mmCIF file of C-alpha atoms in Angstrom:
data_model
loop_
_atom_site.group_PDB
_atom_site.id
_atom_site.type_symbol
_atom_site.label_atom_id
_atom_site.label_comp_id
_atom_site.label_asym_id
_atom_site.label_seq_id
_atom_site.Cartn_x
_atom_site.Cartn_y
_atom_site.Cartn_z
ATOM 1 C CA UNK H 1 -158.074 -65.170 38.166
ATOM 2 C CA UNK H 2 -161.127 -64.720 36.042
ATOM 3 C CA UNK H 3 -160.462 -60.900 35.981
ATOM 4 C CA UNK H 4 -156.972 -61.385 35.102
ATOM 5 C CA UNK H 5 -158.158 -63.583 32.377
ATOM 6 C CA UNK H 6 -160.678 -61.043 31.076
ATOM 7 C CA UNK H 7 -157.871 -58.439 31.033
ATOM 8 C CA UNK H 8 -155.906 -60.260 29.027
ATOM 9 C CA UNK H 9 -158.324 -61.168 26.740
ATOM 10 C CA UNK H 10 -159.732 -57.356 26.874
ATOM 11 C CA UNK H 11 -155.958 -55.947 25.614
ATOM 12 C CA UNK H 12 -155.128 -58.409 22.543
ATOM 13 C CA UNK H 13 -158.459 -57.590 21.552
ATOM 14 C CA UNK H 14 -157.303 -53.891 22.015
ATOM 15 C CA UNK H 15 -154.377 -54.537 19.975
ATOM 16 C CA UNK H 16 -155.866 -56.598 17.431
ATOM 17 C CA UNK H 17 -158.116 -53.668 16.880
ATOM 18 C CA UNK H 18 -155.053 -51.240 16.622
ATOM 19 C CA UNK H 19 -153.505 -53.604 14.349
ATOM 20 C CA UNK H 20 -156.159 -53.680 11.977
ATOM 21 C CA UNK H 21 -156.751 -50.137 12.216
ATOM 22 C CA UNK H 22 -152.728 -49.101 11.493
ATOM 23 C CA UNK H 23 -152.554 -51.655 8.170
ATOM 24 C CA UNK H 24 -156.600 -49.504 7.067
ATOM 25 C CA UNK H 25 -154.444 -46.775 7.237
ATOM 26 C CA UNK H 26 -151.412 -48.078 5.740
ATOM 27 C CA UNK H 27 -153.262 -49.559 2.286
ATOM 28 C CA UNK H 28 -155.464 -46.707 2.295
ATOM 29 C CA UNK H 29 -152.528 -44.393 2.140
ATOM 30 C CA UNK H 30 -150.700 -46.405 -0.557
ATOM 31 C CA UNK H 31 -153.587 -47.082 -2.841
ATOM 32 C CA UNK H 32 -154.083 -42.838 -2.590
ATOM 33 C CA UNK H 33 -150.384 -42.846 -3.469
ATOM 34 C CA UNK H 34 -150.515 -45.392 -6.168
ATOM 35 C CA UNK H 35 -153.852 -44.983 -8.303
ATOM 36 C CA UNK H 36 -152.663 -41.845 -10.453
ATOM 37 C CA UNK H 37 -150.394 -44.500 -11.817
ATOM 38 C CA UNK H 38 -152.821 -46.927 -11.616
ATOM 39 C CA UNK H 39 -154.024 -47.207 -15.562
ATOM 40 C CA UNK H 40 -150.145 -47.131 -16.323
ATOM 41 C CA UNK H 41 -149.212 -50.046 -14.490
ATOM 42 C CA UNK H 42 -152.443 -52.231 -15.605
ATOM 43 C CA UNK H 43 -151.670 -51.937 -19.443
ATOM 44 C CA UNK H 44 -147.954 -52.525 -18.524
ATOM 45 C CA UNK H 45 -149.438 -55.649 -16.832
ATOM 46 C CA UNK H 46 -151.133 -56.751 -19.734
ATOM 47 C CA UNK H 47 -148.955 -55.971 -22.026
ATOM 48 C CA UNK H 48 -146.212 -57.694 -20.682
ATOM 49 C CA UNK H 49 -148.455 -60.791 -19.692
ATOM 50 C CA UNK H 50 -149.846 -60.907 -23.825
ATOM 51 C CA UNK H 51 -146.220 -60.019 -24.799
ATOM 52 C CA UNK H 52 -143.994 -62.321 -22.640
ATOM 53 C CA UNK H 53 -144.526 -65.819 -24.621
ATOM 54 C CA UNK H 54 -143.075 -63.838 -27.750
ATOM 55 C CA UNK H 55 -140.213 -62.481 -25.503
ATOM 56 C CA UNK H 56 -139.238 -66.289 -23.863
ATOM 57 C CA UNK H 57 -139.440 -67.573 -28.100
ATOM 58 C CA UNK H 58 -137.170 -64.468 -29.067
ATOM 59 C CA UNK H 59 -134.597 -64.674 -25.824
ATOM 60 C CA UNK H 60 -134.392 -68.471 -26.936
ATOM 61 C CA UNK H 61 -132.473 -67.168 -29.564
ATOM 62 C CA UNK H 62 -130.668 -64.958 -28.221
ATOM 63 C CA UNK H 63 -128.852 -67.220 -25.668
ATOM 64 C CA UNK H 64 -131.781 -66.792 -23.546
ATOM 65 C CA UNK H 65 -130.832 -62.856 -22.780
ATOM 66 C CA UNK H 66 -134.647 -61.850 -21.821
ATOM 67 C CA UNK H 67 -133.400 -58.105 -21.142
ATOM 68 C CA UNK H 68 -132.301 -58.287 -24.977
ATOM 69 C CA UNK H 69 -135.272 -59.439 -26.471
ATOM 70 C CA UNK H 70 -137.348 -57.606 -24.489
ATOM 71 C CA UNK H 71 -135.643 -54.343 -25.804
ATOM 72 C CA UNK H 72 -136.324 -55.512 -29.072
ATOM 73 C CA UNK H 73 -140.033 -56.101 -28.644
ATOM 74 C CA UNK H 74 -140.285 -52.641 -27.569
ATOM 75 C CA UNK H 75 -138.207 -50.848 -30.387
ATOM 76 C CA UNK H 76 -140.186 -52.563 -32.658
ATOM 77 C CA UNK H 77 -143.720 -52.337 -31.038
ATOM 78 C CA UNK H 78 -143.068 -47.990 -30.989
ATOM 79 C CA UNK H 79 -141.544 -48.396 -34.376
ATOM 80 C CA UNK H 80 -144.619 -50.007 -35.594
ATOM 81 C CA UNK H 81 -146.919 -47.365 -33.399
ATOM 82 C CA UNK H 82 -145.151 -44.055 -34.772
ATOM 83 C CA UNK H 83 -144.842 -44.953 -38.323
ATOM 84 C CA UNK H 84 -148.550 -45.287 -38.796
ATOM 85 C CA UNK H 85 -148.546 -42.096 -37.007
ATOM 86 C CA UNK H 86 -146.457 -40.221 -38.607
ATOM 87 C CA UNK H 87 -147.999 -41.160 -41.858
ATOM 88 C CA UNK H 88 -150.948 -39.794 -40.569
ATOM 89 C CA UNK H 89 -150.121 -36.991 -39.201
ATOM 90 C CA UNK H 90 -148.562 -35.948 -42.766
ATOM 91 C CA UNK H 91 -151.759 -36.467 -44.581
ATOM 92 C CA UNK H 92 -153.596 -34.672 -42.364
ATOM 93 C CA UNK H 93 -151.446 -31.835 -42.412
ATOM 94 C CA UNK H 94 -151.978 -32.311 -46.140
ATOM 95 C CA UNK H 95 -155.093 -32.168 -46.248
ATOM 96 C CA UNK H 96 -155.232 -29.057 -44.649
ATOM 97 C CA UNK H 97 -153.352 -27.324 -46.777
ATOM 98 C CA UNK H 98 -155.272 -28.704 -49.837
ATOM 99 C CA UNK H 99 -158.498 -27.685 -47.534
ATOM 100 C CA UNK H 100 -157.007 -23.763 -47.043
ATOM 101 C CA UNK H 101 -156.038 -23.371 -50.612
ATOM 102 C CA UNK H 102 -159.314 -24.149 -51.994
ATOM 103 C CA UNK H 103 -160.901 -21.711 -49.232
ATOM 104 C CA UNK H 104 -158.886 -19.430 -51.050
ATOM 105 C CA UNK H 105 -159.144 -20.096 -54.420
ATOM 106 C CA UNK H 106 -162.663 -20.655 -54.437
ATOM 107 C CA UNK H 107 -162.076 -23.810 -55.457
ATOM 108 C CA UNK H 108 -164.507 -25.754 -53.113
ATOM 109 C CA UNK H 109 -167.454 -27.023 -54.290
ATOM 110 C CA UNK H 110 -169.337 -30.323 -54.048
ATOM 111 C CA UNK H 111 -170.426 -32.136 -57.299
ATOM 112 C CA UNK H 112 -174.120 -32.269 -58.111
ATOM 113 C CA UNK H 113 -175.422 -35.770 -57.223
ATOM 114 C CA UNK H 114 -176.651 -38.559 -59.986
ATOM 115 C CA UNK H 115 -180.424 -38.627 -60.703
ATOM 116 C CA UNK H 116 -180.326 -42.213 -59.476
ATOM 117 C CA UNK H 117 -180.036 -40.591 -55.577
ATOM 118 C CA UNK H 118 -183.640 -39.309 -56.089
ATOM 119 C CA UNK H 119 -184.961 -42.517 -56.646
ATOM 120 C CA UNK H 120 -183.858 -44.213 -53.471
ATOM 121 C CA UNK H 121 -186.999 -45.311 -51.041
ATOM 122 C CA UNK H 122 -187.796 -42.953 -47.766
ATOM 123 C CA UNK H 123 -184.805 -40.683 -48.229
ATOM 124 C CA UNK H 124 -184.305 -40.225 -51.630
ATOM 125 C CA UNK H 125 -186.096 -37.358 -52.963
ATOM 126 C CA UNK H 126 -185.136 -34.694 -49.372
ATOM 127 C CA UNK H 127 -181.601 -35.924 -50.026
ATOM 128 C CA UNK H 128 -181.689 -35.281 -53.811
ATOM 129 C CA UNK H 129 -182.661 -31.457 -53.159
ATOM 130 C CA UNK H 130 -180.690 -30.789 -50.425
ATOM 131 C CA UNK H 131 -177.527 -32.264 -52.142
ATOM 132 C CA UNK H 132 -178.757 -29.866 -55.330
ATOM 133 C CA UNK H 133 -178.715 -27.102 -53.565
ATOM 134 C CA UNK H 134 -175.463 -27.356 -51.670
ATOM 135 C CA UNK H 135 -173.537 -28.228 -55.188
ATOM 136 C CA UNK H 136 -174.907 -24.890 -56.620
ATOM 137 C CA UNK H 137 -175.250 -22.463 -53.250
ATOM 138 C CA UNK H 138 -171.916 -22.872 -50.710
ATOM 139 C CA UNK H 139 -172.507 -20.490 -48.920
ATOM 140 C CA UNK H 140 -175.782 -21.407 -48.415
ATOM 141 C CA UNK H 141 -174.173 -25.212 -46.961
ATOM 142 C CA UNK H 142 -172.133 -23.377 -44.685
ATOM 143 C CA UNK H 143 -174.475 -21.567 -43.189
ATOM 144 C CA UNK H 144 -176.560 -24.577 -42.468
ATOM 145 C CA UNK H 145 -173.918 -26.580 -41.352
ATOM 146 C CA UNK H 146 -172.372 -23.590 -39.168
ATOM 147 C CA UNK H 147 -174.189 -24.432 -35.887
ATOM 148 C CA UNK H 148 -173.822 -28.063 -35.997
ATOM 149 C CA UNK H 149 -170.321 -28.127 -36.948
ATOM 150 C CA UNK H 150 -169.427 -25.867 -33.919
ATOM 151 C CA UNK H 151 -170.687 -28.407 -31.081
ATOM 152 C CA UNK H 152 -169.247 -31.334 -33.033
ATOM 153 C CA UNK H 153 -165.923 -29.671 -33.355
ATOM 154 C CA UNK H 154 -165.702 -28.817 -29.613
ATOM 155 C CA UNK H 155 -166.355 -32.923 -28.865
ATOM 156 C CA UNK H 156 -164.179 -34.166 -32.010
ATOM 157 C CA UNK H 157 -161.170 -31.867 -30.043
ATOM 158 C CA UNK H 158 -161.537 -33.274 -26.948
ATOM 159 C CA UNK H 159 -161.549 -36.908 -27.919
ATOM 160 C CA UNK H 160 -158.553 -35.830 -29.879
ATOM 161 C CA UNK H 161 -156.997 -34.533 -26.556
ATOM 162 C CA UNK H 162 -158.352 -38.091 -24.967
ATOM 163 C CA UNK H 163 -156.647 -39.869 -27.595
ATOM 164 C CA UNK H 164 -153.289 -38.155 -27.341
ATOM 165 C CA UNK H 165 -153.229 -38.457 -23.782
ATOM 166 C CA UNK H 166 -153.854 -42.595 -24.277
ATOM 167 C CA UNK H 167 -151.408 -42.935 -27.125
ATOM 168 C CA UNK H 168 -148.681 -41.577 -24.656
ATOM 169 C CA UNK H 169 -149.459 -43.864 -21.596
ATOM 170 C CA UNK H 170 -150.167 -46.630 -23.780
ATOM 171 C CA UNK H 171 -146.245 -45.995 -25.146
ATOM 172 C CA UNK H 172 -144.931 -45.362 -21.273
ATOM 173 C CA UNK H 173 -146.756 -48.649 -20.936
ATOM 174 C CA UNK H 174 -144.874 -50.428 -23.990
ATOM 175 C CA UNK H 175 -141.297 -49.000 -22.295
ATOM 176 C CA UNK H 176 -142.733 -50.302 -18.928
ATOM 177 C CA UNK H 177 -143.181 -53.968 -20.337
ATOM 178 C CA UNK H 178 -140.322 -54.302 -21.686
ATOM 179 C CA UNK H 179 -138.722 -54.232 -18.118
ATOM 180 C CA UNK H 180 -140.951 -56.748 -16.852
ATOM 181 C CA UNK H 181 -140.730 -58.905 -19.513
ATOM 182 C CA UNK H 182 -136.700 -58.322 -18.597
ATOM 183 C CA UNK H 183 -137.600 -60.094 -14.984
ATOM 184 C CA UNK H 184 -140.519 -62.141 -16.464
ATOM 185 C CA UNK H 185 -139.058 -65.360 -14.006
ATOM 186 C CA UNK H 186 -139.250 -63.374 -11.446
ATOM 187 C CA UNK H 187 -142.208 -61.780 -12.109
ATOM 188 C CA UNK H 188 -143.824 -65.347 -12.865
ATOM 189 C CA UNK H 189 -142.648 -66.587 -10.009
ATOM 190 C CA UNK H 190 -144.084 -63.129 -7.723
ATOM 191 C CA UNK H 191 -147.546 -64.040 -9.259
ATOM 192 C CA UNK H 192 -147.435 -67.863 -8.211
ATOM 193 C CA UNK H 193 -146.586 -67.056 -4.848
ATOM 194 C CA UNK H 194 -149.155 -64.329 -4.149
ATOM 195 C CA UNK H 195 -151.919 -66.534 -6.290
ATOM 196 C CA UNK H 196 -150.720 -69.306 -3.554
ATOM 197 C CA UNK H 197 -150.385 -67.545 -0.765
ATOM 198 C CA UNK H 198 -153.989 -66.136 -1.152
ATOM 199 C CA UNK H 199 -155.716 -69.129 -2.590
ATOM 200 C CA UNK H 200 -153.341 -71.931 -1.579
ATOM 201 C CA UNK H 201 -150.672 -73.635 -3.446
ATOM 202 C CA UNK H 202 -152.818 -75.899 -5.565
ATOM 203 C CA UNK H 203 -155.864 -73.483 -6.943
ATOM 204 C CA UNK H 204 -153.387 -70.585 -6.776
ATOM 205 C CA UNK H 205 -151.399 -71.911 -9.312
ATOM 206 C CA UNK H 206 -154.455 -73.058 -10.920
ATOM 207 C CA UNK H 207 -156.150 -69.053 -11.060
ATOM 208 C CA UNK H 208 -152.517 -67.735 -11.495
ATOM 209 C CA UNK H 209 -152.433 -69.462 -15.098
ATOM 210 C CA UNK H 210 -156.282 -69.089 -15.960
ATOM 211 C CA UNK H 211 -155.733 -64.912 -15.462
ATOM 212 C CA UNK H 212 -152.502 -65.265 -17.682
ATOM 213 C CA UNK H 213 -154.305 -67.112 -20.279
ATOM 214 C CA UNK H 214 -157.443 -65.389 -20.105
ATOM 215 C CA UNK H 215 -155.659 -61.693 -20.690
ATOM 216 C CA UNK H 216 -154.137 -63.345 -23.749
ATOM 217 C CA UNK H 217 -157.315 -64.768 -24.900
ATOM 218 C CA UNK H 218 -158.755 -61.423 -25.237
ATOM 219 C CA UNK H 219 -156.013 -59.443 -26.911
ATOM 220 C CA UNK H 220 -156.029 -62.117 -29.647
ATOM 221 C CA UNK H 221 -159.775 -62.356 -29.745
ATOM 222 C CA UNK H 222 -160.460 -58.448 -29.514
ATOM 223 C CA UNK H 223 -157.499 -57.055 -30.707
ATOM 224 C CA UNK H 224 -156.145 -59.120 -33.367
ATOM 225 C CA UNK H 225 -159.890 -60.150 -35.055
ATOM 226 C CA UNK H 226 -159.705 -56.007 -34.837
ATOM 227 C CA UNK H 227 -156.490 -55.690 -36.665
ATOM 228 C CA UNK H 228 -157.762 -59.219 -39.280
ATOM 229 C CA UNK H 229 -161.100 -56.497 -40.002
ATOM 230 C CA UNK H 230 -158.601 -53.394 -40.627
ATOM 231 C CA UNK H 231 -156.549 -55.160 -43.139
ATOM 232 C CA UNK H 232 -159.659 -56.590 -44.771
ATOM 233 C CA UNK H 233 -161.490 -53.620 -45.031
ATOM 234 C CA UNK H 234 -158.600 -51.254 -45.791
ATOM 235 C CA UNK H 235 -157.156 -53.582 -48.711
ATOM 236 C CA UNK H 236 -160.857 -52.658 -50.282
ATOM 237 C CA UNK H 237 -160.996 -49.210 -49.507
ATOM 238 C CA UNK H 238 -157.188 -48.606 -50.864
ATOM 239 C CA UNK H 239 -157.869 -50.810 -54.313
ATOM 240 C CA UNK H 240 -161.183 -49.075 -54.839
ATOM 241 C CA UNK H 241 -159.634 -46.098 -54.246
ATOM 242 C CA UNK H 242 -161.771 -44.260 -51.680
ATOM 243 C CA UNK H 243 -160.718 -41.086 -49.976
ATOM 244 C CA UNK H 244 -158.939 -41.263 -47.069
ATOM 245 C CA UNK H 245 -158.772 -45.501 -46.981
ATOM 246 C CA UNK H 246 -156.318 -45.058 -44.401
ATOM 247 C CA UNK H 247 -158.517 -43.235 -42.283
ATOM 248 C CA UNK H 248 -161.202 -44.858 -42.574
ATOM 249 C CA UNK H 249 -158.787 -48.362 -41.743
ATOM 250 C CA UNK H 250 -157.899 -46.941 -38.648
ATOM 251 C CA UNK H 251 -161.711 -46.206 -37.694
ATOM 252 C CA UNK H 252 -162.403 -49.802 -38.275
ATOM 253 C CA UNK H 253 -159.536 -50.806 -36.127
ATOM 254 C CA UNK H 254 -161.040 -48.527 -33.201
ATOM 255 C CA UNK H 255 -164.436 -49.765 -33.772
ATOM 256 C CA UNK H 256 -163.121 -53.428 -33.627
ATOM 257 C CA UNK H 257 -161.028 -52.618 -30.070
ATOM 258 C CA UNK H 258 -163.984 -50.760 -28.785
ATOM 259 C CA UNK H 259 -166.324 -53.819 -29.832
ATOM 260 C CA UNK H 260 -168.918 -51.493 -31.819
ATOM 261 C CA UNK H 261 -170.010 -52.607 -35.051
ATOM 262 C CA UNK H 262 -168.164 -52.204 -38.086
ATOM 263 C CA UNK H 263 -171.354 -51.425 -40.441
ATOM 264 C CA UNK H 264 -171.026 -47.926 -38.743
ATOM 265 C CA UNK H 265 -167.956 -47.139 -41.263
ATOM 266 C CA UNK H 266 -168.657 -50.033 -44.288
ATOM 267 C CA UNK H 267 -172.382 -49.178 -44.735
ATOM 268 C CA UNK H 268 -171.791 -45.326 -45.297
ATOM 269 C CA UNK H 269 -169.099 -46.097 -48.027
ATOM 270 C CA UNK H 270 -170.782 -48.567 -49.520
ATOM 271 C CA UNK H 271 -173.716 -46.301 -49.914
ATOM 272 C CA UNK H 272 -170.963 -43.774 -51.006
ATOM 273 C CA UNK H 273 -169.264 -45.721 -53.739
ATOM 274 C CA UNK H 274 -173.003 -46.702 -55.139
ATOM 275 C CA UNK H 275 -173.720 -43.410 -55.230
ATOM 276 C CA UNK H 276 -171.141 -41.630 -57.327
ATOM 277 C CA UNK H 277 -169.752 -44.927 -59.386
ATOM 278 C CA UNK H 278 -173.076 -46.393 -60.022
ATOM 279 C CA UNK H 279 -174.098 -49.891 -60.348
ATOM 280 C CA UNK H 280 -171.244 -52.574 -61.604
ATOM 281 C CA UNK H 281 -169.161 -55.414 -61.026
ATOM 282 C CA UNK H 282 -166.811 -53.448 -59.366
ATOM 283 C CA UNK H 283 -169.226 -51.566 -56.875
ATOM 284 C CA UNK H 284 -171.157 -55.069 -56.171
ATOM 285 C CA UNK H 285 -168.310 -56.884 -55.456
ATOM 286 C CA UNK H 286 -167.064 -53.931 -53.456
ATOM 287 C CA UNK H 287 -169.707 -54.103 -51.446
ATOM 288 C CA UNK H 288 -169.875 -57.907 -50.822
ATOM 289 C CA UNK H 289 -166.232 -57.803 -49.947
ATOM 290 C CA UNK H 290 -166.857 -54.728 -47.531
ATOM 291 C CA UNK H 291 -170.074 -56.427 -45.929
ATOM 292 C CA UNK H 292 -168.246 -59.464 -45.522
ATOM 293 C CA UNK H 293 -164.996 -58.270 -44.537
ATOM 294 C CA UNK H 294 -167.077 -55.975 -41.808
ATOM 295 C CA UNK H 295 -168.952 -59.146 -40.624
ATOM 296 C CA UNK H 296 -165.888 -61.539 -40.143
ATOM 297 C CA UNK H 297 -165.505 -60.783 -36.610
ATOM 298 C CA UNK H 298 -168.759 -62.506 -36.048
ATOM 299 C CA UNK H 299 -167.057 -65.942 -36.725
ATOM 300 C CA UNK H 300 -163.393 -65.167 -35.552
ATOM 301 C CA UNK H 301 -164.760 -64.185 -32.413
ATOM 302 C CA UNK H 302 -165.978 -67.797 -31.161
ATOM 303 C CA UNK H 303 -163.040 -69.534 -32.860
ATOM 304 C CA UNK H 304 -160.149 -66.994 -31.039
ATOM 305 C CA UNK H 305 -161.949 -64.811 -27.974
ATOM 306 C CA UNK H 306 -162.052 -68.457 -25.388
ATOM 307 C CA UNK H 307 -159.034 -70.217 -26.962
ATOM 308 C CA UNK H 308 -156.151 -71.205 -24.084
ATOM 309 C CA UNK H 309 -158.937 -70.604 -21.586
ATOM 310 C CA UNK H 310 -160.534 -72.928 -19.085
ATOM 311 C CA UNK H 311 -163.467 -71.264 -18.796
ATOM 312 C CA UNK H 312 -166.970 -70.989 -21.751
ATOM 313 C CA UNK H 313 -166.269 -68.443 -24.281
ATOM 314 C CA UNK H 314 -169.204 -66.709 -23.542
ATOM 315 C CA UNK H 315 -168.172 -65.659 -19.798
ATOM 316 C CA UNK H 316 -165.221 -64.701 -21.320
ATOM 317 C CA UNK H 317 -167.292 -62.272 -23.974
ATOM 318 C CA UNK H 318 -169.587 -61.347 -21.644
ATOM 319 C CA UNK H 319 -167.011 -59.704 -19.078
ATOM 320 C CA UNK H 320 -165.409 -58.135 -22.037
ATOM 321 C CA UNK H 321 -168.685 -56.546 -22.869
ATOM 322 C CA UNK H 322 -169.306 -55.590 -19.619
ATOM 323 C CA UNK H 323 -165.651 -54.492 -18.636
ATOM 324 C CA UNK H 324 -165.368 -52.223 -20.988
ATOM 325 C CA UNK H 325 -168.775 -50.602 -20.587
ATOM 326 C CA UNK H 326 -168.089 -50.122 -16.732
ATOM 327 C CA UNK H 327 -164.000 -49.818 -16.975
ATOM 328 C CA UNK H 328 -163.738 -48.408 -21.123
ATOM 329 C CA UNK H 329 -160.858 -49.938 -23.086
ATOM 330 C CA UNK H 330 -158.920 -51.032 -19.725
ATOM 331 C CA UNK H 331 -161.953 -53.228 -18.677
ATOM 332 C CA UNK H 332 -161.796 -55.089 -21.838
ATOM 333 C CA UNK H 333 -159.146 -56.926 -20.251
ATOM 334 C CA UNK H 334 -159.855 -56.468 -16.820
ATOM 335 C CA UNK H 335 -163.732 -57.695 -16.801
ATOM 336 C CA UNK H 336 -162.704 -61.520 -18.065
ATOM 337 C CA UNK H 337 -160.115 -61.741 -15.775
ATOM 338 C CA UNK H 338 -162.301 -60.823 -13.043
ATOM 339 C CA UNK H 339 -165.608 -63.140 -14.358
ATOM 340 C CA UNK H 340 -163.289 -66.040 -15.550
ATOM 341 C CA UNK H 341 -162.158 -66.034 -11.924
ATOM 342 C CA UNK H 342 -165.419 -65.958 -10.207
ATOM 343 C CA UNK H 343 -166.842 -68.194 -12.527
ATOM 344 C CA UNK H 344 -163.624 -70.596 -11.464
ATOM 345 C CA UNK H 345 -164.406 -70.052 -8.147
ATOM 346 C CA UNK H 346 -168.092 -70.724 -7.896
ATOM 347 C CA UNK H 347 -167.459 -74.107 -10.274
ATOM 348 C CA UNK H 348 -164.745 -75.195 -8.036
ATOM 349 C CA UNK H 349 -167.234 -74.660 -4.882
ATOM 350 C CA UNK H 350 -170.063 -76.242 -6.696
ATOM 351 C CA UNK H 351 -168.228 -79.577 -7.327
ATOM 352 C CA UNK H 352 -166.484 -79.462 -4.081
ATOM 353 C CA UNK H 353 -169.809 -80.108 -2.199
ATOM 354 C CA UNK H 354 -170.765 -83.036 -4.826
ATOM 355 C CA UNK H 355 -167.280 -84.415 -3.822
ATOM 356 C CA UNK H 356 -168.110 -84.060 0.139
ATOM 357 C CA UNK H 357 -171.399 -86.307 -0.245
ATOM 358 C CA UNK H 358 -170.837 -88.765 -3.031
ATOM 359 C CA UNK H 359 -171.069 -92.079 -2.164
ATOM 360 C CA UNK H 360 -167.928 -94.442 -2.172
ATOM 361 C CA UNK H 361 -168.054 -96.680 -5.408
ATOM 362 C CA UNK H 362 -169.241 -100.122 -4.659
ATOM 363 C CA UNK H 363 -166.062 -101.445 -6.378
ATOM 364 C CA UNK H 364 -163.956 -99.887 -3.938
ATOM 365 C CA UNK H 365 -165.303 -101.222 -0.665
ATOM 366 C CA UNK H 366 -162.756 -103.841 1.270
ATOM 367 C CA UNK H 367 -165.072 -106.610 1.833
ATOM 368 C CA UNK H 368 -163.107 -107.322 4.853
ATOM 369 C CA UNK H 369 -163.457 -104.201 6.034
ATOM 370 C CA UNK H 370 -165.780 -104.857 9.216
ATOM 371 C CA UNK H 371 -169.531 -103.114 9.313
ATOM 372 C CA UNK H 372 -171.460 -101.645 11.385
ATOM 373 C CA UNK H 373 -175.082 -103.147 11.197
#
């Protein structure tokens, strides 16, 4: 009988083993199948997740027709993405042109700088001669520049590459979105029950909304304080009428998504606009506005990045931070999800056990309740 047991007990083992072994294989096999499209389907994710509330206002209008609105969110999101695009791809073509006919004309030349530039501290006097000889010697610039320009060139191209590689998943993504947001119900409804079925019905629900609200906290907090420092600084550039404002706008905007610091582009043109306008009311209050304008995200940041979320705003900055160091742009979204949860998690296990021991409230004893002495 004991043999017979141990069989038994010897065989589901077996099986349990085989089991476990079959679904390695199984999710193994479909997450080999599944990550090349793995980036796609995350920024669909979020997109639809920071995009939805706007589709459920819009389909409200609409006699709540979800697959409508959500068609309109997209025509409008690529109409505002190619525009800008388009724009810019016609002044750089432009610009080009103007470059090559100067090449040929002869044309090119930098102006001499203002005596003032040889009186700045550290730098000033190197900079002065080295600017005075490049405005009267081009050829002599060029062959300077020459070696440098080469290795720079070869990196500038394949970020450019990068860049038009992301700008086409990021609109596959936008098309994507759109047909979630289409089923956002069900889709809501998907995410409660695997949130529930993995947590249980009550803190499932609970992490299902804090990952929802957390991935909107950060494209509001990172993304729109981003797009608040474009429009500051590019309203200055374009009404003090520096070259390629647009440009230089759209820098910002990168800088702001990729959370490095704005002084990298408002501190050169500053110096810039000092140097060839000269000291006035203009440049100072230029430069003020600039400085300002590239600082804002400093105090928007608090205010927006932890708003709608559950959690401190600084777990929620710090796995931005971090996400996107590890993960790049996709782990700006990914790493506060992640740390918001954990955080949750831990909290929720931390005031658990106070729960378990705490004494029973003196108030709330039955004083006929019989005691043991």
């Amino acid at each position: 009988m004991l043999r017979s047991t141990e069989k038994t007990t010897s065989r589901e083992l077996l099986d349990v083993l085989i089991r476990a072994g079959l679904i390695t294989v199984l999710v193994v096999a479909c997450y080999t199948i599944f990550y090349p499209f793995l980036g796609l389907m995350l920024w669909s994710l979020i997109l639809a997740v920071t995009l939805y509330p706007l589709n459920t206002r819009l389909a409200a209008r609409l006699n709540h027709r979800q697959g409508r609105a959500a068609l309109i969110i997209v025509l409008i999101g690529l109409l505002l993405l190619m525009l800008p695009l388009a724009l810019l791809g016609g002044s750089i073509v432009d610009s080009v042109q103007q470059g090559k006919h100067l090449l040929d004309s002869g044309g090119l030349h930098i102006p001499p700088p203002a005596p003032a530039v040889a009186g700045w501290p550290l730098i000033g006097e190197p900079l002065y001669k080295f600017w005075l000889h490049a405005s009267s010697d081009m050829s002599w610039l060029l062959h300077q520049a020459l070696p440098h320009v080469q290795g720079v060139a070869k990196v500038v191209l394949t970020k450019l590459a990068g860049a038009g590689m992301g700008l086409m998943i990021f609109v596959i993504a936008l098309i994507i979105a759109g047909l979630i947001m289409a089923h956002g119900d069900k889709g809501s409804a998907t995410a409660q029950a695997i949130a529930s079925r993995i947590s249980g019905p009550v803190r499932g629900s609970q992490l299902a909304e804090l990952c929802t609200s957390t991935i909107r906290a950060v494209a509001q907090g990172v993304v729109g304080i981003a797009f608040i420092q474009m429009l500051l600084v590019g309203v200055g550039l374009v009404l003090m009428g520096i070259p390629g404002a647009g440009l230089l706008a759209l820098a910002v905007l990168l800088l702001g998504i990729m959370q490095l610091p704005v002084a990298l582009i408002t501190l050169p043109v500053i110096a810039y606009v000092f140097a060839f306008d000269g000291v006035s009311v203009a440049t100072v209050v230029f430069a003020i506005w600039t400085f300002i304008a590239g600082m804002v995200d400093n105090v928007l940041k608090p205010l927006l990045l932890g708003r709608g979320v559950s959690v401190p705003m600084p777990v929620v900055l710090i796995g931005a931070l971090g996400g996107m160091v590890a993960n790049g742009i996709i782990g700006l979204f990914i790493g506060p999800v992640v740390l918001a949860v954990g955080y949750k998690l831990f909290m929720s296990w931390v005031y658990q056990a106070e729960e378990v021991v705490s004494p029973v409230p003196v108030d709330k004893i039955d004083p006929q309740e019989p005691r043991v002495s």
